[in-house]
XYZ file of N, CA and C in Angstrom:
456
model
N 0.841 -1.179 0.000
C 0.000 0.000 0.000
C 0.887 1.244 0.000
N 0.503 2.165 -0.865
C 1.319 3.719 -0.985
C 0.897 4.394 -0.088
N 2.066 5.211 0.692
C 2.013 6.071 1.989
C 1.879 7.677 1.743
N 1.004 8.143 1.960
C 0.927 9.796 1.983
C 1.880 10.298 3.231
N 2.751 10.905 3.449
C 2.809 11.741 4.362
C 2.645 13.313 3.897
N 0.991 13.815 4.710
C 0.812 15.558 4.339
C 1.193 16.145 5.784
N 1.542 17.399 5.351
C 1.761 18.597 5.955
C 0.985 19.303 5.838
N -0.152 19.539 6.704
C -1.269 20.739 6.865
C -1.068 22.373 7.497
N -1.292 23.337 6.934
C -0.833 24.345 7.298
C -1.790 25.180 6.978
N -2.527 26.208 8.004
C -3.108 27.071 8.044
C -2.639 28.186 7.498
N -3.630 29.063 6.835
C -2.981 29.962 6.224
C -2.043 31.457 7.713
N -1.640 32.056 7.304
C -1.220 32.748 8.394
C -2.538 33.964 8.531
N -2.410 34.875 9.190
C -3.343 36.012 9.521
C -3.847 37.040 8.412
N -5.108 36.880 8.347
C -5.732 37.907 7.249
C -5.918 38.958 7.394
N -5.848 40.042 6.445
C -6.386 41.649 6.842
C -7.837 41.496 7.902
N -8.855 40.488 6.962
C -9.787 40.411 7.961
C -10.140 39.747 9.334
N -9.016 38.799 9.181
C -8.943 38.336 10.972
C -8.339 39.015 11.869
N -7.519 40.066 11.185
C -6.993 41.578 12.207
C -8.171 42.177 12.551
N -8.886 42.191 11.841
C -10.092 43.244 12.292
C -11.355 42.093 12.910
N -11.239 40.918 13.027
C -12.110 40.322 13.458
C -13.742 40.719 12.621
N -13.318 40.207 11.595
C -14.362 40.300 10.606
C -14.235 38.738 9.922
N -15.939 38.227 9.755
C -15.595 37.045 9.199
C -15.785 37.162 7.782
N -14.729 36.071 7.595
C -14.250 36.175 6.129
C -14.622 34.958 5.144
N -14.575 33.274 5.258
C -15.391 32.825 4.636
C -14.321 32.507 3.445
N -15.469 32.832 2.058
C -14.583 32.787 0.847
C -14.283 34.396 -0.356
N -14.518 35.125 0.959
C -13.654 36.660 0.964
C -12.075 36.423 0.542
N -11.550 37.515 0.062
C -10.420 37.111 -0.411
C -9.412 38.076 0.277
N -9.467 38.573 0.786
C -8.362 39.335 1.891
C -7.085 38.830 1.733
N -5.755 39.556 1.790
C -4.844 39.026 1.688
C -4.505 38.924 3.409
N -2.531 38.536 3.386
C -2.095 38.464 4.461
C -1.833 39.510 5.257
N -2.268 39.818 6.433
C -1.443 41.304 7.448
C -0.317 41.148 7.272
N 0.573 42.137 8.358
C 1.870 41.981 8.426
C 2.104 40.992 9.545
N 1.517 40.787 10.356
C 1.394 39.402 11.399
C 1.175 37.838 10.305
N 0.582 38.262 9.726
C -0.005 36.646 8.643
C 1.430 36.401 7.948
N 2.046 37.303 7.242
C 3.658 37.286 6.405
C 4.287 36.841 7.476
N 4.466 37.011 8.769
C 5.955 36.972 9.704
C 5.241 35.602 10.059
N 4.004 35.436 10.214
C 3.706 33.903 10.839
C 3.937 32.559 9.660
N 4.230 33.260 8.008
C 3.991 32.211 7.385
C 5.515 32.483 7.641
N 6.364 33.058 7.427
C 7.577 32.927 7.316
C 8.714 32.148 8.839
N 7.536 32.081 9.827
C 8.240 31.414 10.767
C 7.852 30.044 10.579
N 6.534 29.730 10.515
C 6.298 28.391 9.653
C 7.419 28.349 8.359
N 7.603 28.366 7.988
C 8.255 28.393 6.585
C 10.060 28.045 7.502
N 10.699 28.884 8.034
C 11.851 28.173 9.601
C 11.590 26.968 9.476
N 10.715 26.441 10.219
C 10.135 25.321 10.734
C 10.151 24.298 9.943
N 10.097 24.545 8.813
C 9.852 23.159 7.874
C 10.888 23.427 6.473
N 11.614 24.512 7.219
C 12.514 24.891 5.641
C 13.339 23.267 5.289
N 13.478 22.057 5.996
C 14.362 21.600 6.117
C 13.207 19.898 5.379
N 12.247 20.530 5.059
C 11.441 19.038 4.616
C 11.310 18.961 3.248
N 11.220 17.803 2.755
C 11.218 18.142 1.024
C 10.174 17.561 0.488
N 9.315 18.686 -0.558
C 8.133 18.544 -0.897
C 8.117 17.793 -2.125
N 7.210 17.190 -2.849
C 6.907 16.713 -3.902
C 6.150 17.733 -4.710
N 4.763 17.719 -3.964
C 3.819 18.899 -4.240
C 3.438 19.465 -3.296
N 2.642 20.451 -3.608
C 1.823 21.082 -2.864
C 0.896 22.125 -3.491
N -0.335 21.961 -2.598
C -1.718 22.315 -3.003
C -1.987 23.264 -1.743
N -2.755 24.228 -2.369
C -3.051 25.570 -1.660
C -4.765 26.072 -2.370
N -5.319 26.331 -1.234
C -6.704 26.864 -1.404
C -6.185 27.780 -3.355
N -7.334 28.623 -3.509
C -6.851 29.763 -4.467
C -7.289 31.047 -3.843
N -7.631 31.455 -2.649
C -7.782 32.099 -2.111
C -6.452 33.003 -2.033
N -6.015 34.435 -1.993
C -4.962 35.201 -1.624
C -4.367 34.803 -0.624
N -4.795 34.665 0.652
C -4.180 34.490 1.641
C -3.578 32.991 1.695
N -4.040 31.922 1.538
C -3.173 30.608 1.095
C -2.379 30.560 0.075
N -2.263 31.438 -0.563
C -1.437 31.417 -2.055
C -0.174 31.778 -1.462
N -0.587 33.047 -0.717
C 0.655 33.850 -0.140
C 1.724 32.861 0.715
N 0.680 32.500 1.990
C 1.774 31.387 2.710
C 2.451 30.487 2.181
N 2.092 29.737 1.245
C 2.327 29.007 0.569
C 3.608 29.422 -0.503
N 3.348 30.320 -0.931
C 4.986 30.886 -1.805
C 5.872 31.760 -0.581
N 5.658 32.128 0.490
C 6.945 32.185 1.751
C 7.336 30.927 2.284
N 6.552 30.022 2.475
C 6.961 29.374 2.888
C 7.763 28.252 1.837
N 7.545 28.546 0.659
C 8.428 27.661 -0.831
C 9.763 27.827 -0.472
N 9.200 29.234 -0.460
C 10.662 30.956 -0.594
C 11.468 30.732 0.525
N 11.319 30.245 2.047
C 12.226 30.457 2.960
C 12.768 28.052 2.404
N 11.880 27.482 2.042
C 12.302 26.162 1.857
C 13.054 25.885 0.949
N 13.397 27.208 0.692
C 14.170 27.101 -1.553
C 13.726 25.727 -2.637
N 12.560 25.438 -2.204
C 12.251 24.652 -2.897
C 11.626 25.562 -4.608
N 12.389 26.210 -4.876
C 11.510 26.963 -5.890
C 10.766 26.287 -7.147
N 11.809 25.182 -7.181
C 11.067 24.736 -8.749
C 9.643 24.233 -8.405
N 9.199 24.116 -7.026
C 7.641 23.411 -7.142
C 6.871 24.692 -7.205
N 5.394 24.735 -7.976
C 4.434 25.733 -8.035
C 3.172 25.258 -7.525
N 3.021 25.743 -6.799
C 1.594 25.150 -5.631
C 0.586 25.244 -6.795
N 0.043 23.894 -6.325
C -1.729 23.927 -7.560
C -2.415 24.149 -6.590
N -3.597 24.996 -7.278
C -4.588 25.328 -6.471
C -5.579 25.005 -7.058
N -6.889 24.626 -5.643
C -7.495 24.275 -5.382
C -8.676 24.619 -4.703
N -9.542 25.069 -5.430
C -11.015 25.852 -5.185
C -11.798 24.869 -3.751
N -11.438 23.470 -3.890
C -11.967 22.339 -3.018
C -11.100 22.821 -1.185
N -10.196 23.619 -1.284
C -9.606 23.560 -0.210
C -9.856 24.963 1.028
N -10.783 25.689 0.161
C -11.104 26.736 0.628
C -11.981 27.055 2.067
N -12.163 27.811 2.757
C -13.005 27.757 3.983
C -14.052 27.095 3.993
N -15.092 27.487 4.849
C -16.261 27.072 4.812
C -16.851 28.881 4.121
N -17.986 28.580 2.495
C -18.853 29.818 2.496
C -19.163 30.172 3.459
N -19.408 30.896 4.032
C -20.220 31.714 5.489
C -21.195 32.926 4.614
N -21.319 32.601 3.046
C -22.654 33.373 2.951
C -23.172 34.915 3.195
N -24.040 34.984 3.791
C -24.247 36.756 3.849
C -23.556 36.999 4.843
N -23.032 36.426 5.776
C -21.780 37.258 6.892
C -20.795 37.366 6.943
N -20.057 36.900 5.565
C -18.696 37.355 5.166
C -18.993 38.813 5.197
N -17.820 38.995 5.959
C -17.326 40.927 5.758
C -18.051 40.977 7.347
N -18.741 40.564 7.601
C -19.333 41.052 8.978
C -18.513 40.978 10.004
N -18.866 41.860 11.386
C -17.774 41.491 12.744
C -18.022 40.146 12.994
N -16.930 39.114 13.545
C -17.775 38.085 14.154
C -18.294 38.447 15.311
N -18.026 39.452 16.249
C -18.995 39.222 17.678
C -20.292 39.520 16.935
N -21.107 39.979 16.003
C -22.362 39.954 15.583
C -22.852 38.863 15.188
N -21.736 38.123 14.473
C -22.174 36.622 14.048
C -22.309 35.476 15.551
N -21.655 35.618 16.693
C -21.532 35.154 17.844
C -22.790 35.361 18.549
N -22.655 36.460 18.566
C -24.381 37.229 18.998
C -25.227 36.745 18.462
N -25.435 36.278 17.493
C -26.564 36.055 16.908
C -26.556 34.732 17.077
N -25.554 34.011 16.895
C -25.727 32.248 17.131
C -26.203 32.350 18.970
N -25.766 33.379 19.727
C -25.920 32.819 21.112
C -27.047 32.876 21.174
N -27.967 34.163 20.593
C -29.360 34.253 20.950
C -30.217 32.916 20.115
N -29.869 32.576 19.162
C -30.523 31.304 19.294
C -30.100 30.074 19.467
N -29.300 30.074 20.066
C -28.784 28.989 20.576
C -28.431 27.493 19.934
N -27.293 27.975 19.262
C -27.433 27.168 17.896
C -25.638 27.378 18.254
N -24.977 26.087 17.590
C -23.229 26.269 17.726
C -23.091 26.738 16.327
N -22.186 26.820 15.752
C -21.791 27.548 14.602
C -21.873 26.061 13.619
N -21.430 25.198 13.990
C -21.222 24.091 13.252
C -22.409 23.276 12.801
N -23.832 23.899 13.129
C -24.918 23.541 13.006
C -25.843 24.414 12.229
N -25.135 26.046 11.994
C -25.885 26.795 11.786
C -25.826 26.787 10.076
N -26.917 27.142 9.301
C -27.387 27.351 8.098
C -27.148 28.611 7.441
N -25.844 28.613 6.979
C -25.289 30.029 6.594
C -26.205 30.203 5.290
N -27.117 31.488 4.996
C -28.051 31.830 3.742
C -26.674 32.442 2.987
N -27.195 31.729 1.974
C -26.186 32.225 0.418
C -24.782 31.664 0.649
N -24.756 30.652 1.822
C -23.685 29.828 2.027
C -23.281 28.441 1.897
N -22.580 27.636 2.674
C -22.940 26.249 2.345
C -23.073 25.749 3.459
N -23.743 24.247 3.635
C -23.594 23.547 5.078
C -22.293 22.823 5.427
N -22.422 22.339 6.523
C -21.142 21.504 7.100
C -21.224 20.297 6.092
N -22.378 19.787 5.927
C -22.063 18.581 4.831
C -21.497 18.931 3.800
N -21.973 20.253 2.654
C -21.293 20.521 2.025
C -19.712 20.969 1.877
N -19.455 21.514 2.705
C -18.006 21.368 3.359
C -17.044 20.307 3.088
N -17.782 19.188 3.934
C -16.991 17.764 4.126
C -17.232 16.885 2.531
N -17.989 17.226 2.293
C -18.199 17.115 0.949
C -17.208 17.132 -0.293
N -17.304 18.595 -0.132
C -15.854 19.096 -0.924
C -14.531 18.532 -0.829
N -14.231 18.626 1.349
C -13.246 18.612 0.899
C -12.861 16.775 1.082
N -14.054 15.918 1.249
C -13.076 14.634 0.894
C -12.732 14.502 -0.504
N -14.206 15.125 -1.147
C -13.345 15.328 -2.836
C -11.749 15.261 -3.001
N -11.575 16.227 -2.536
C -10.427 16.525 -3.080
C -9.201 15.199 -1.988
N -9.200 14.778 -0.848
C -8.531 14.061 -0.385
C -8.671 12.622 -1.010
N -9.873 12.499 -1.686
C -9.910 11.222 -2.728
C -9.313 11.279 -3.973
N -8.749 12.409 -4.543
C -8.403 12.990 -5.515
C -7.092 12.418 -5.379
N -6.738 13.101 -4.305
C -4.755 13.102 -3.904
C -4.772 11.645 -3.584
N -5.494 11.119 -3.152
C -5.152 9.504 -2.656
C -4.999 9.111 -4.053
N -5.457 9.434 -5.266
C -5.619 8.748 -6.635
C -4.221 9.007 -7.000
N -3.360 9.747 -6.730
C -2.399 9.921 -7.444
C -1.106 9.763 -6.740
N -1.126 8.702 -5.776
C 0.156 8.226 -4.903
C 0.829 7.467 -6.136
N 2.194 7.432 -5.441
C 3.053 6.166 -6.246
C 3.290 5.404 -4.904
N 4.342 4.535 -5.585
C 5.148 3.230 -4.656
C 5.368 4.116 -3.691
N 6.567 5.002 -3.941
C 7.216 6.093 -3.102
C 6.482 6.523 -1.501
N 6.502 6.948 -0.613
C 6.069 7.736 0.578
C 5.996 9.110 -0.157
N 5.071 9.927 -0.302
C 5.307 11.211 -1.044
C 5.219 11.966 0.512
N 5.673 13.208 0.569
C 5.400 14.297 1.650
C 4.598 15.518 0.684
N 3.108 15.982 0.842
C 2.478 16.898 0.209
C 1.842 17.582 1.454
N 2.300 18.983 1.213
C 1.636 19.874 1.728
C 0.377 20.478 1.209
N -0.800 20.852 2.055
C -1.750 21.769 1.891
C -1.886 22.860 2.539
N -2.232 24.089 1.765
C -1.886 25.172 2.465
C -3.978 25.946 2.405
N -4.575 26.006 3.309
C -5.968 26.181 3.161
C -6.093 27.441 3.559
């Protein structure tokens, strides 16, 4: 049986998670906190060697994802991206504060992971997507142990 080893990596800090605004599939790039956090991630693993790697297409995963190439000198790889790897839609409350979105789940008493984002998607749809795409990458192992990063 062929062995995946992935490397999962959050994207670093968004203009809109500075401001505590939810963001969704908003496209905000990185703060100056999100750059210094991908680039200390990027330290951290300068020393592992990639095959591939796949990154939301979102700005802010694109970004981490080429600092962290950039501090690994792995240059010749070019992250594919991947529409399947993206947040969860959050619908009409992208751009909004989250304490309004908090507020509003407390008053009805509902967790976030249950709630029915309008003009968004559900948690099934979510998991949906993204085994898509983890059935995808399982399709394309070799003999080899590959190491693939995702950058979401």
């Amino acid at each position: 049986m062929s062995k995946i080893r992935l490397t999962l990596v959050r994207h670093g800090e968004s203009a809109f998670n500075s401001m505590n605004l939810v963001q969704g599939h908003m496209n905000p790039g990185l703060s100056t906190l999100g750059c210094n956090q991908a680039e200390l991630i990027g330290k951290r693993l300068q020393n592992e060697k990639y095959h591939f790697v796949y990154t939301s297409d979102l700005k802010r995963a694109c970004h981490t994802a080429e600092i962290i190439l950039r501090r690994n000198q792995e240059t010749q790889i070019q992250p594919t991206q991947d529409a399947r790897l993206r947040e969860v839609n959050l619908g009409i409350w992208q751009g909004w504060p989250i304490s309004v979105l908090r507020g509003t789940l407390a008053q009805l008493k509902i967790p976030m992971a249950e709630f029915e984002f309008e003009d968004g998607e559900s948690r099934d749809q979510l998991l949906t997507r993204a085994v898509s795409f983890i059935d995808d990458l399982c399709l394309t192992t070799t003999e080899e142990p590959i190491n693939k990063p995702i950058f979401r």
